[in-house]
Short mmCIF file of C-alpha atoms and ligand atoms in Angstrom, two decimals:
data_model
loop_
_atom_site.label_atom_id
_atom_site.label_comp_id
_atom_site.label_asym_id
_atom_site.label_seq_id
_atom_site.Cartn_x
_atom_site.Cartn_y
_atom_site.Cartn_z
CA UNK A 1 7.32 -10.88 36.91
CA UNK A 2 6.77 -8.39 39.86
CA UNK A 3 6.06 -9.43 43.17
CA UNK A 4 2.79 -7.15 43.40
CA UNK A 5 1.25 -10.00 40.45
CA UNK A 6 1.01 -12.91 43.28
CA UNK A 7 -2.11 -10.66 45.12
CA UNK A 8 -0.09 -11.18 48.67
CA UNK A 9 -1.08 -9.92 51.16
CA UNK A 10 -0.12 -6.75 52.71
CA UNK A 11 2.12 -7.75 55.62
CA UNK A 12 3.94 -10.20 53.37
CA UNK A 13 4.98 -7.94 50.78
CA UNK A 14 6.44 -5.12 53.56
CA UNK A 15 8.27 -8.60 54.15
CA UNK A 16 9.44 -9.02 50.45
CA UNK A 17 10.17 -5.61 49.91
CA UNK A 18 12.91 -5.29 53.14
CA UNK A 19 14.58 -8.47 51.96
CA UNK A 20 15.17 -6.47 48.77
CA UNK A 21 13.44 -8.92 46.40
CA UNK A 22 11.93 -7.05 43.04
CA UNK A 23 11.36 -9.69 40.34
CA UNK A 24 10.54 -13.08 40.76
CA UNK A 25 12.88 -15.41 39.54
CA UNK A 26 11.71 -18.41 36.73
CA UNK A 27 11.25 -20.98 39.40
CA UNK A 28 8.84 -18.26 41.65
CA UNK A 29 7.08 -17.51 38.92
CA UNK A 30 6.46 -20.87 37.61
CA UNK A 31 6.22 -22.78 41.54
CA UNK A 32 3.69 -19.79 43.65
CA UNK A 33 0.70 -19.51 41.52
CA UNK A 34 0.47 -22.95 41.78
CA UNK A 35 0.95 -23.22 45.40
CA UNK A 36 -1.72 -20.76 46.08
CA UNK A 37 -4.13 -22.21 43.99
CA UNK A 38 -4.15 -25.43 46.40
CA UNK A 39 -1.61 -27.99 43.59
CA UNK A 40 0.99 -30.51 44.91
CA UNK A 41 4.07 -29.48 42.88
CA UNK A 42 7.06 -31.55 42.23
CA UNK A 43 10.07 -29.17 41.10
CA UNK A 44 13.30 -29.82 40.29
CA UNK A 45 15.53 -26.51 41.33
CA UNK A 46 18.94 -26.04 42.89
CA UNK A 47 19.83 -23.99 45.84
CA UNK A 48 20.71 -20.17 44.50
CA UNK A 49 17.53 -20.64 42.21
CA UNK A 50 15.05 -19.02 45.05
CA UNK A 51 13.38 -21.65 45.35
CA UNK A 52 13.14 -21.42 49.36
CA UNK A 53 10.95 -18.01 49.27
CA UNK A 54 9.31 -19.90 46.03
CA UNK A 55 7.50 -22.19 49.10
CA UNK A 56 8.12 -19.88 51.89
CA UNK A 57 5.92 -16.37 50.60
CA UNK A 58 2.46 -18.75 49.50
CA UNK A 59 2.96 -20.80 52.49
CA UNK A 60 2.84 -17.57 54.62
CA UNK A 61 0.28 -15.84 52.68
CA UNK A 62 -2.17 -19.17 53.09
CA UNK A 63 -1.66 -19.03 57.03
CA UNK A 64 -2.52 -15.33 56.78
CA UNK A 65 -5.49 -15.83 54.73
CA UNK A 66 -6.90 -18.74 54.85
CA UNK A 67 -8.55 -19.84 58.16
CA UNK A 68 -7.26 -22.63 60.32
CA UNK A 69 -6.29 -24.29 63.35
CA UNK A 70 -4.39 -21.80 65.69
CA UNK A 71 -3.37 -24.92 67.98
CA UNK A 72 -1.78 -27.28 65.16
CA UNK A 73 1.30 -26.91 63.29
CA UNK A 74 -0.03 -25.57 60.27
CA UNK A 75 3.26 -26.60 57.74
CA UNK A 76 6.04 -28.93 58.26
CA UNK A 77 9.39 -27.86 55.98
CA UNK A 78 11.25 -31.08 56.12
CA UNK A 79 14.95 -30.69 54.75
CA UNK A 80 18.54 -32.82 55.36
CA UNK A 81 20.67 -30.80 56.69
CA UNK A 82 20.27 -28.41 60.55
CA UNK A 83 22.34 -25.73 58.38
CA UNK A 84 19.51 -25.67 56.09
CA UNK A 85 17.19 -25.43 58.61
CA UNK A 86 18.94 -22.53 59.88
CA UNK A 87 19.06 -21.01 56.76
CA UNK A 88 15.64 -21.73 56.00
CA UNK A 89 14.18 -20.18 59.39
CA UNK A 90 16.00 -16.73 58.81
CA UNK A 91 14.57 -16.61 55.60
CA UNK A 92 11.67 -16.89 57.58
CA UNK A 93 12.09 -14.81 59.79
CA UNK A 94 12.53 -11.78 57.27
CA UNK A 95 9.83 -12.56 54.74
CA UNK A 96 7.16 -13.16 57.72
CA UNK A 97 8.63 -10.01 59.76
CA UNK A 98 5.64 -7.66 59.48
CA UNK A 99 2.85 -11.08 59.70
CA UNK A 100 2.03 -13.31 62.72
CA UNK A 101 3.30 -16.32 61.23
CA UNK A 102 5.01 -18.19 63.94
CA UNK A 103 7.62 -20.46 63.13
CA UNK A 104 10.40 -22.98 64.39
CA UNK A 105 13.28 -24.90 63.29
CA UNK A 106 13.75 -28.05 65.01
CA UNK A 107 17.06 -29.97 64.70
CA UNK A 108 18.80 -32.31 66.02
CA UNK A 109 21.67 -32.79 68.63
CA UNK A 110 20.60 -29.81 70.95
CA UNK A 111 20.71 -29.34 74.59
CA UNK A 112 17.88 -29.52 77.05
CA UNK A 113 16.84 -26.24 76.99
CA UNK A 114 16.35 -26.63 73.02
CA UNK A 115 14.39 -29.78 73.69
CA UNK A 116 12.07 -27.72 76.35
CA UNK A 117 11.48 -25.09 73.81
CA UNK A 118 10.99 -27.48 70.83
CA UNK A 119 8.72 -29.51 72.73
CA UNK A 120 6.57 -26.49 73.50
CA UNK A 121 6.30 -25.22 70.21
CA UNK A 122 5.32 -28.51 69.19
CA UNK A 123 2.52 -29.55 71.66
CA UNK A 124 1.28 -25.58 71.18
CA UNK A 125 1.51 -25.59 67.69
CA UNK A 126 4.14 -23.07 65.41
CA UNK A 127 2.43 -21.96 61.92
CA UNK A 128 5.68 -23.60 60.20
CA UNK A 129 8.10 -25.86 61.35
CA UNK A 130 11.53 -26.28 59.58
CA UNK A 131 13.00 -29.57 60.62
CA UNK A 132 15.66 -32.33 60.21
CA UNK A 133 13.97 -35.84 59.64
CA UNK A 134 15.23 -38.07 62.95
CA UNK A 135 14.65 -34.99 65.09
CA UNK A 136 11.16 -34.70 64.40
CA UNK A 137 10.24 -38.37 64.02
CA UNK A 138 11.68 -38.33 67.38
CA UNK A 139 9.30 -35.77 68.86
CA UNK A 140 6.35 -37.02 67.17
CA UNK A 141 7.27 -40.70 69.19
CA UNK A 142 6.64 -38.89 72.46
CA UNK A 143 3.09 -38.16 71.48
CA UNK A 144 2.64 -34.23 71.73
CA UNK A 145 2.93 -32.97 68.46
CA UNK A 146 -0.58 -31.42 67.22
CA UNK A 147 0.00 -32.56 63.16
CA UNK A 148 -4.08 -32.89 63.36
CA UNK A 149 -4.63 -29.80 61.45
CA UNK A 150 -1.59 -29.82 59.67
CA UNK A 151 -2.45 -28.66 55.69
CA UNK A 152 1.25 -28.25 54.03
CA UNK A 153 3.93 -30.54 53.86
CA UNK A 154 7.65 -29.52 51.99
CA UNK A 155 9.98 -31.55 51.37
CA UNK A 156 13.32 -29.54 50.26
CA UNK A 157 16.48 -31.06 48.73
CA UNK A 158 14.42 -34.05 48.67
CA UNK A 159 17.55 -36.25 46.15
CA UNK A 160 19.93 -35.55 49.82
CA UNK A 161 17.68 -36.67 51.97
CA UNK A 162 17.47 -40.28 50.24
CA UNK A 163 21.29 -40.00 49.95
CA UNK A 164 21.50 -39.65 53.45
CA UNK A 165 19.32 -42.18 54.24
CA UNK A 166 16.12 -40.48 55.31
CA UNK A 167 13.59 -42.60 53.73
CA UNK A 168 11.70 -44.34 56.74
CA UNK A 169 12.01 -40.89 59.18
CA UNK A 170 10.09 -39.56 56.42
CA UNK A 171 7.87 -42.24 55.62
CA UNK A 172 7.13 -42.19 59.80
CA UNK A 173 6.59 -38.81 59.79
CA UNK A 174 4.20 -38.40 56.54
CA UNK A 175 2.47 -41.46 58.54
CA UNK A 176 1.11 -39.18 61.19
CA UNK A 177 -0.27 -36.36 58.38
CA UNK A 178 -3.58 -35.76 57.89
CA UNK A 179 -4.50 -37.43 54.68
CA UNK A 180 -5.65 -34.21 53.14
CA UNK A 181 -3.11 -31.74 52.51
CA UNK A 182 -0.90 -30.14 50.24
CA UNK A 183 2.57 -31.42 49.13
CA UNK A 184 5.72 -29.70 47.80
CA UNK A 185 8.84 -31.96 46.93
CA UNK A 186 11.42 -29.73 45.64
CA UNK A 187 15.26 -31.68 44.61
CA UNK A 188 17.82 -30.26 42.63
CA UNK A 189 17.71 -33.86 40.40
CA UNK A 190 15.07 -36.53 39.49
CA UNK A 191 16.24 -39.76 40.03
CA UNK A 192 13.62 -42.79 39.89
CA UNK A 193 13.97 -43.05 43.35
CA UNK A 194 12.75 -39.70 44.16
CA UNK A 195 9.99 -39.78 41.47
CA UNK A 196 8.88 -43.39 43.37
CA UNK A 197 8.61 -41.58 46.30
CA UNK A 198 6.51 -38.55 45.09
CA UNK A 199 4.16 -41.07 44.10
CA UNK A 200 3.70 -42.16 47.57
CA UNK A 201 3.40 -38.70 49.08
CA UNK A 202 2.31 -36.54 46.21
CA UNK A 203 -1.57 -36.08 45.07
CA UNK A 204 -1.71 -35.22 41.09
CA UNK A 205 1.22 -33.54 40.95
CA UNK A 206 2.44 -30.42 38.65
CA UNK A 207 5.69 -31.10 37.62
CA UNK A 208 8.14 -27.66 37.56
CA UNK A 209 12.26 -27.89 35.72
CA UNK A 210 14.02 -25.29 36.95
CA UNK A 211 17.06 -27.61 36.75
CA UNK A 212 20.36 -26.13 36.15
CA UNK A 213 23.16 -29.20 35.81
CA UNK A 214 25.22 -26.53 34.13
CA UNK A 215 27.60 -24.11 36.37
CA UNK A 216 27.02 -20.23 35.07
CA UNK A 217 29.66 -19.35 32.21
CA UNK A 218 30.81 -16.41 34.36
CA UNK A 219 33.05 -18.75 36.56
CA UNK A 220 36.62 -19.65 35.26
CA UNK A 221 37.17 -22.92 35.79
CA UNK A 222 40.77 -24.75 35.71
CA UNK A 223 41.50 -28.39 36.17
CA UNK A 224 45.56 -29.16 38.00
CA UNK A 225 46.51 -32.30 36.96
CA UNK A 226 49.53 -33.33 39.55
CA UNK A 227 50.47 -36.54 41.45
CA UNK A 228 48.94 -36.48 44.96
CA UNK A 229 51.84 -35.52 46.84
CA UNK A 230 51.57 -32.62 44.58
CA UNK A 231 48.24 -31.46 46.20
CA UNK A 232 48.58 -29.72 49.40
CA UNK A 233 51.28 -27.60 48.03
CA UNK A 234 49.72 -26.52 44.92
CA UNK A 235 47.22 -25.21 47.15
CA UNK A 236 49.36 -23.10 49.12
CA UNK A 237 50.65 -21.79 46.08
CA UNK A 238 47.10 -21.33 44.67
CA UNK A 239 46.22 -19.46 47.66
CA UNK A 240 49.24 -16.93 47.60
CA UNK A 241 48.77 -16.44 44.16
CA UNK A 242 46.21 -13.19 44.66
CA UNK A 243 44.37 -11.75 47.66
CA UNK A 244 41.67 -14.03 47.49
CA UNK A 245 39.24 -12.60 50.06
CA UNK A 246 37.14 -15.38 50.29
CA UNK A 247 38.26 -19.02 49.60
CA UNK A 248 36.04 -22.10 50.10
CA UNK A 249 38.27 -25.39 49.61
CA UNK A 250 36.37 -28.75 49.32
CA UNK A 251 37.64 -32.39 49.95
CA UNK A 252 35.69 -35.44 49.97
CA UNK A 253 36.42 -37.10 53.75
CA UNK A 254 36.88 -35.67 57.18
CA UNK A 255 40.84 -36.54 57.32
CA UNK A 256 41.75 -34.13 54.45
CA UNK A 257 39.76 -31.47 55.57
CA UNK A 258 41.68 -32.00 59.11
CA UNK A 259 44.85 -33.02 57.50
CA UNK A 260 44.40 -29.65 54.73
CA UNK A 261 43.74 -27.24 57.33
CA UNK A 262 46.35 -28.47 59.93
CA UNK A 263 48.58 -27.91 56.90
CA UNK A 264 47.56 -24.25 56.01
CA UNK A 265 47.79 -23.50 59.93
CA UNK A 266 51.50 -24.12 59.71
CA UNK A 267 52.24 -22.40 56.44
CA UNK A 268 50.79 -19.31 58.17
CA UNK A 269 47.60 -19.32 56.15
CA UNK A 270 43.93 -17.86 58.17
CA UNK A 271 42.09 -21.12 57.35
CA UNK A 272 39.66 -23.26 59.39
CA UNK A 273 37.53 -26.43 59.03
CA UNK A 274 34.09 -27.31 59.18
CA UNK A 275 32.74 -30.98 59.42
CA UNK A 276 30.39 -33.22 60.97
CA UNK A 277 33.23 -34.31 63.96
CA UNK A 278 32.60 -30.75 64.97
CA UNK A 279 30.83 -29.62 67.91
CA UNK A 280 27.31 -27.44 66.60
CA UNK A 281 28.58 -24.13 68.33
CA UNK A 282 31.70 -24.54 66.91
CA UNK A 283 30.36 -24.75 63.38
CA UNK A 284 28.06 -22.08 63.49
CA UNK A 285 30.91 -20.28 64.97
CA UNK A 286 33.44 -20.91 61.77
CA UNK A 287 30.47 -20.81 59.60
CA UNK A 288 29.81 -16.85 60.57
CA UNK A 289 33.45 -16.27 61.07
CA UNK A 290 33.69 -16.97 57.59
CA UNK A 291 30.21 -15.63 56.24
CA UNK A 292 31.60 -12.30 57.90
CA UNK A 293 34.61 -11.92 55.79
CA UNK A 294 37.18 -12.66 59.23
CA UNK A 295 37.51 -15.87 58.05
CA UNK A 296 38.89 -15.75 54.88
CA UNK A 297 39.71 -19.58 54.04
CA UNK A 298 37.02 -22.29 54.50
CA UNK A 299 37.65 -26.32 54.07
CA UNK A 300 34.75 -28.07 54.57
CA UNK A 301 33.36 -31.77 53.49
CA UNK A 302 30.41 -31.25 51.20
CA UNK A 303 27.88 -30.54 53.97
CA UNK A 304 28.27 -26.92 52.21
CA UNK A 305 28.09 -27.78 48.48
CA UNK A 306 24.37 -27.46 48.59
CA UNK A 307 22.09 -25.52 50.04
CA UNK A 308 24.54 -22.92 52.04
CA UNK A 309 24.19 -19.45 50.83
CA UNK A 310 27.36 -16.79 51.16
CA UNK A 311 27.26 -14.28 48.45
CA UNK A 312 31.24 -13.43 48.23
CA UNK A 313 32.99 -16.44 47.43
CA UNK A 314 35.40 -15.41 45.11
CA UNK A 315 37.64 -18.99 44.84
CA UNK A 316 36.33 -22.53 45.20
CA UNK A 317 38.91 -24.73 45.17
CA UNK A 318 37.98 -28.89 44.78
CA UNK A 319 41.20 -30.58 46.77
CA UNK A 320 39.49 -34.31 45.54
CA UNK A 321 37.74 -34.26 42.53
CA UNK A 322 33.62 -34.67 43.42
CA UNK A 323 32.33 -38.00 43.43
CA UNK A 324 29.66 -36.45 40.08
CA UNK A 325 28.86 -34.08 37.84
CA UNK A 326 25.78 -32.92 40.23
CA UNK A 327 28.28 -32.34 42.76
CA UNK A 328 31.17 -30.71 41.11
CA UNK A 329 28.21 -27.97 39.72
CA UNK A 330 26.87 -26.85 43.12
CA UNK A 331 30.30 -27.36 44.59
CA UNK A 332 31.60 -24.56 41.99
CA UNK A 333 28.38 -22.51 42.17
CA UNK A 334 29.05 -21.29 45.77
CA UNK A 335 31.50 -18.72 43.54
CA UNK A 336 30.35 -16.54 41.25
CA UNK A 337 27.37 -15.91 43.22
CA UNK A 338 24.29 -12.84 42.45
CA UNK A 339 26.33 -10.36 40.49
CA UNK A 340 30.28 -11.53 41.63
CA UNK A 341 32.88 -13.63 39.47
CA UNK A 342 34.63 -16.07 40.64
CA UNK A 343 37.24 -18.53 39.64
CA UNK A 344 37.11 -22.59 40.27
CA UNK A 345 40.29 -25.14 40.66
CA UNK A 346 39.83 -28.78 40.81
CA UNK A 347 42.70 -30.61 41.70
CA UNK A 348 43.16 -34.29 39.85
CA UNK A 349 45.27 -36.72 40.96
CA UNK A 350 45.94 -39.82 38.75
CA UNK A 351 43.46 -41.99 39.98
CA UNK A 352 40.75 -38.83 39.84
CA UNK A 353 41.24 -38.49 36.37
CA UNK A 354 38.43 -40.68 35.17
CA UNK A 355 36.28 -38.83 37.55
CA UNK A 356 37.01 -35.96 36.06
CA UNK A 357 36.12 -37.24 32.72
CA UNK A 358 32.57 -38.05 33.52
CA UNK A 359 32.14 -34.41 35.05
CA UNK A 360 33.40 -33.14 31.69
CA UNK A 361 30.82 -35.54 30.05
CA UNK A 362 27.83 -33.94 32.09
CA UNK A 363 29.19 -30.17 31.40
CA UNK A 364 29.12 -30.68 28.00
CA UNK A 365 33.30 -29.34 27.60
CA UNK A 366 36.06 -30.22 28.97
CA UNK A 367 37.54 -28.57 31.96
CA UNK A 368 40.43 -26.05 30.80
CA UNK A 369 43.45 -27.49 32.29
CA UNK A 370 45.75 -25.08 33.71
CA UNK A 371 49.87 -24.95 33.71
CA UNK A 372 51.15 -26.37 36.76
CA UNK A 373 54.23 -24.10 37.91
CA UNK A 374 57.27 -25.70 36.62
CA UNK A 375 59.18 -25.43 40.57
CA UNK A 376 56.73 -28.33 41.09
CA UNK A 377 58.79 -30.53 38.81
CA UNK A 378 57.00 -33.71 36.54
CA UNK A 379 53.42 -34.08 36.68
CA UNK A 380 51.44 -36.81 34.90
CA UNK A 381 49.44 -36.20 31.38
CA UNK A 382 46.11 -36.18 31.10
CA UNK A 383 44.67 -39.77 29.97
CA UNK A 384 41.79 -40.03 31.61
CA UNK A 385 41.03 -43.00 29.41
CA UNK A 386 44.60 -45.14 29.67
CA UNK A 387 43.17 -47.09 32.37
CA UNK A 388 45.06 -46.36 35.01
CA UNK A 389 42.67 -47.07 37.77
CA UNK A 390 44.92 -47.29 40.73
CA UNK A 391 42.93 -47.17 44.07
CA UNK A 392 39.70 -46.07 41.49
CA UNK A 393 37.83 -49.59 41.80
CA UNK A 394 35.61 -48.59 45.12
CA UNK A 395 32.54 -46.38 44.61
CA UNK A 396 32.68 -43.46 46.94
CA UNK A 397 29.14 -43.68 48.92
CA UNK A 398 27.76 -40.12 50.19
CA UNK A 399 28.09 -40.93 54.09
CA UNK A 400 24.83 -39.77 55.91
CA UNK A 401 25.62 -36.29 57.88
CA UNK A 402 24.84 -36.62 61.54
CA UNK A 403 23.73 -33.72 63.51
CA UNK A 404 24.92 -32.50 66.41
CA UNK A 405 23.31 -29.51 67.26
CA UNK A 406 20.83 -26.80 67.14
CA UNK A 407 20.02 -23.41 66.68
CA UNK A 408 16.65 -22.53 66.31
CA UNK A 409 14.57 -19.47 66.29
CA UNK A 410 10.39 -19.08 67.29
CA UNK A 411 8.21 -15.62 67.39
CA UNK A 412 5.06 -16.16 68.43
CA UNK A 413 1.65 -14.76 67.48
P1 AMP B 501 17.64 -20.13 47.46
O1 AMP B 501 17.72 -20.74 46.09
O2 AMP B 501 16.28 -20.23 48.04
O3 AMP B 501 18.71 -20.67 48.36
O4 AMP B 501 17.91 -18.55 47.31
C1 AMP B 501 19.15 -18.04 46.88
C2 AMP B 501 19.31 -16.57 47.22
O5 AMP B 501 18.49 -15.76 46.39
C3 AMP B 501 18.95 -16.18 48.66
O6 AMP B 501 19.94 -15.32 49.14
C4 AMP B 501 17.65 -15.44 48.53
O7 AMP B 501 17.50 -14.47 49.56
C5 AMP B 501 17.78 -14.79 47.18
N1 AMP B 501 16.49 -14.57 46.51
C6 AMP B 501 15.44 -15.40 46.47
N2 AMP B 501 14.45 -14.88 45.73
C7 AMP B 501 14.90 -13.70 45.25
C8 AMP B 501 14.34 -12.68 44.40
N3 AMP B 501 13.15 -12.82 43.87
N4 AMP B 501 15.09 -11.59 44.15
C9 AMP B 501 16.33 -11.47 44.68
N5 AMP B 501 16.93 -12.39 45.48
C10 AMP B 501 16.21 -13.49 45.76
#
């Protein structure tokens, strides 16, 4: 389906047509006709399904044609992480380049300066504003956000934000909505606990599955199965195997990511880390070191499984084996991006094994398990069901990400 089908406006679709965007995808097609004819929608899409213009171009077309309030916020994007928010507001920013449509991302963590300019924005009211849960639950406390007028609420990546503990920052902030308005919940899963909730917030809902729990076939995936110890060289080895340009590496806590990259550093390899023990600036820094191509090897926590969107991945590698299925796909679908292949190593240690298992379960196949080099000596079989559960008792719990900065961006009328 062709943009030109929605009837947007002018201004919007100069805006559509210099971010390159042709066809619709499935989830646009299905989600914007039903935004702009006034329907809470409840969809379940992942990140790289374009879902964010999918609320983004009606939300913008409504505030161009539809009269309201100039002095409200007009439509409050409410999403987990600031890096979404980021991403978010410069998707904005280049679909709403040629309209009026004010906007602001408000996160948490910032300086004073930030706060003055939030704080503005906020009492004077910006057509949409992208925030992080605690920030704006903390702004609407101090009394001078205008949400009198407000007519769109959005909540994106809704499953993360109950994850990371969200619930009652949202529940405050939906408190201090007009009644009457229109609600979007996107999430990339449905869990009871997010359809409970979207019977709190949501009015009739349309229900939209643009669910993809299965990784494209384009990206070659191999499983390692070592011993631990094993680990940190294999991935040395991994890395000088070809001239991988662009090499995102995964682990599940803060200490391998530091111990990993400290690692790499010696061995000689270009690598930094990203993590919530990192200062904002110096995120955002590594972040578009890396998003540039200077950076050519990445190891983060899974703050960037979801939701972060660099085209030119072309290696993932998981150092710990995700805690799911859910998380091993959009962990290996930052690869293999648009029209690029790319190539996905999970590394399994003995206790991971049964993790691995239930990943293979949700894919459907198992994972191809690759030769490890023989100069790494004995490594175990794969038994996933021989019950060796060493260490495997504890369930990993997703800790909540805390914010610690902000970036933001605002054009006014
Ligand atoms: P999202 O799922 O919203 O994170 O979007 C994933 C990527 O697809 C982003 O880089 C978008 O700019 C891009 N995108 C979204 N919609 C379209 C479209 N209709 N045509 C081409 N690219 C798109």
């Amino acid at each position: 389906m062709k943009f030109t089908e929605f009837g947007f406006d002018d201004r919007l679709m100069e805006g559509i047509d210099a971010s390159g965007y042709e066809d619709a995808t499935p989830v646009q097609e299905q989600v914007i006709p039903l935004i702009m004819a006034g329907k809470d929608v409840i969809a379940s899409a992942q990140t790289g399904t374009g879902k964010t213009a999918a609320f983004l171009l009606p939300l913008i077309n409504k505030i161009i044609t539809d009269p309201h309030e100039d002095h409200t916020n007009n439509a409050l994007v409410i999403v987990p992480t600031r890096e979404l928010a980021i991403q978010i507001a410069q998707h904005m920013e280049g679909l709403s380049y040629f309209t009026s449509v004010s906007s602001i991302a408000v996160f948490g963590g910032g300086d004073g300066n930030a706060f003055v300019q939030e704080k503005k924005a906020l009492s004077h009211g910006a057509d949409i504003v992208i925030c992080t849960p605690g920030k704006m639950m903390a702004h609407i406390k101090m009394g001078y956000v205008k949400l009198a007028g407000l007519k769109y609420l959005v909540l994106d990546e809704a499953d993360r934000m109950l994850d990371m503990g969200f619930y009652d920052d949202i529940m405050f902030i939906i408190a201090n909505l007009p009644r009457k308005r229109q609600n979007l919940l996107f999430s990339a899963t449905m869990p009871h606990k997010i359809r409970e909730m979207a019977r709190k917030i949501l009015h009739d809902p349309t229900e939209v599955n643009i669910s993809i729990s299965k990784p494209p076939e384009k990206i070659i995936q191999q499983a390692f199965i070592v011993y631990d110890t094993q680990k940190i060289p294999l991935v040395k080895y991994l890395l000088r195997q070809k001239n991988f340009k662009s090499v995102l590496v995964f682990c599940s806590s803060k200490i391998s990511v530091k111990q990993l990259t400290r690692d790499l550093k010696r061995a000689g390899l270009k690598a930094d880390e990203i993590h919530s023990d990192l200062e904002q600036t110096k995120r955002e820094e590594v972040l578009m070191y890396f998003k540039s191509g200077r950076l050519p090897i990445l190891i983060a926590t899974d703050i960037l499984s979801r939701g972060i969107d660099i085209d030119s991945i072309d290696l993932v590698i998981n150092y710990d084996v995700p805690h799911d299925g859910e998380d091993y796909v959009h962990r290996i679908g930052r690869t293999a991006r648009a029209e690029a292949d790319g190539t996905a190593y999970t590394l399994v240690s003995q206790k991971e094994q049964r993790k691995l298992a239930a990943i293979e379960k949700l894919l459907g196949h198992p994972v191809p398990k690759a030769e490890v080099p023989a100069e790494f000596g004995e490594t175990p079989a794969y038994n996933p069901g021989s019950g060796s559960r060493q260490g495997d008792g504890k369930r990993n719990f997703k800790k909540p990400f805390r914010a610690q900065g902000r970036s933001g961006q605002q054009h006014s009328r």
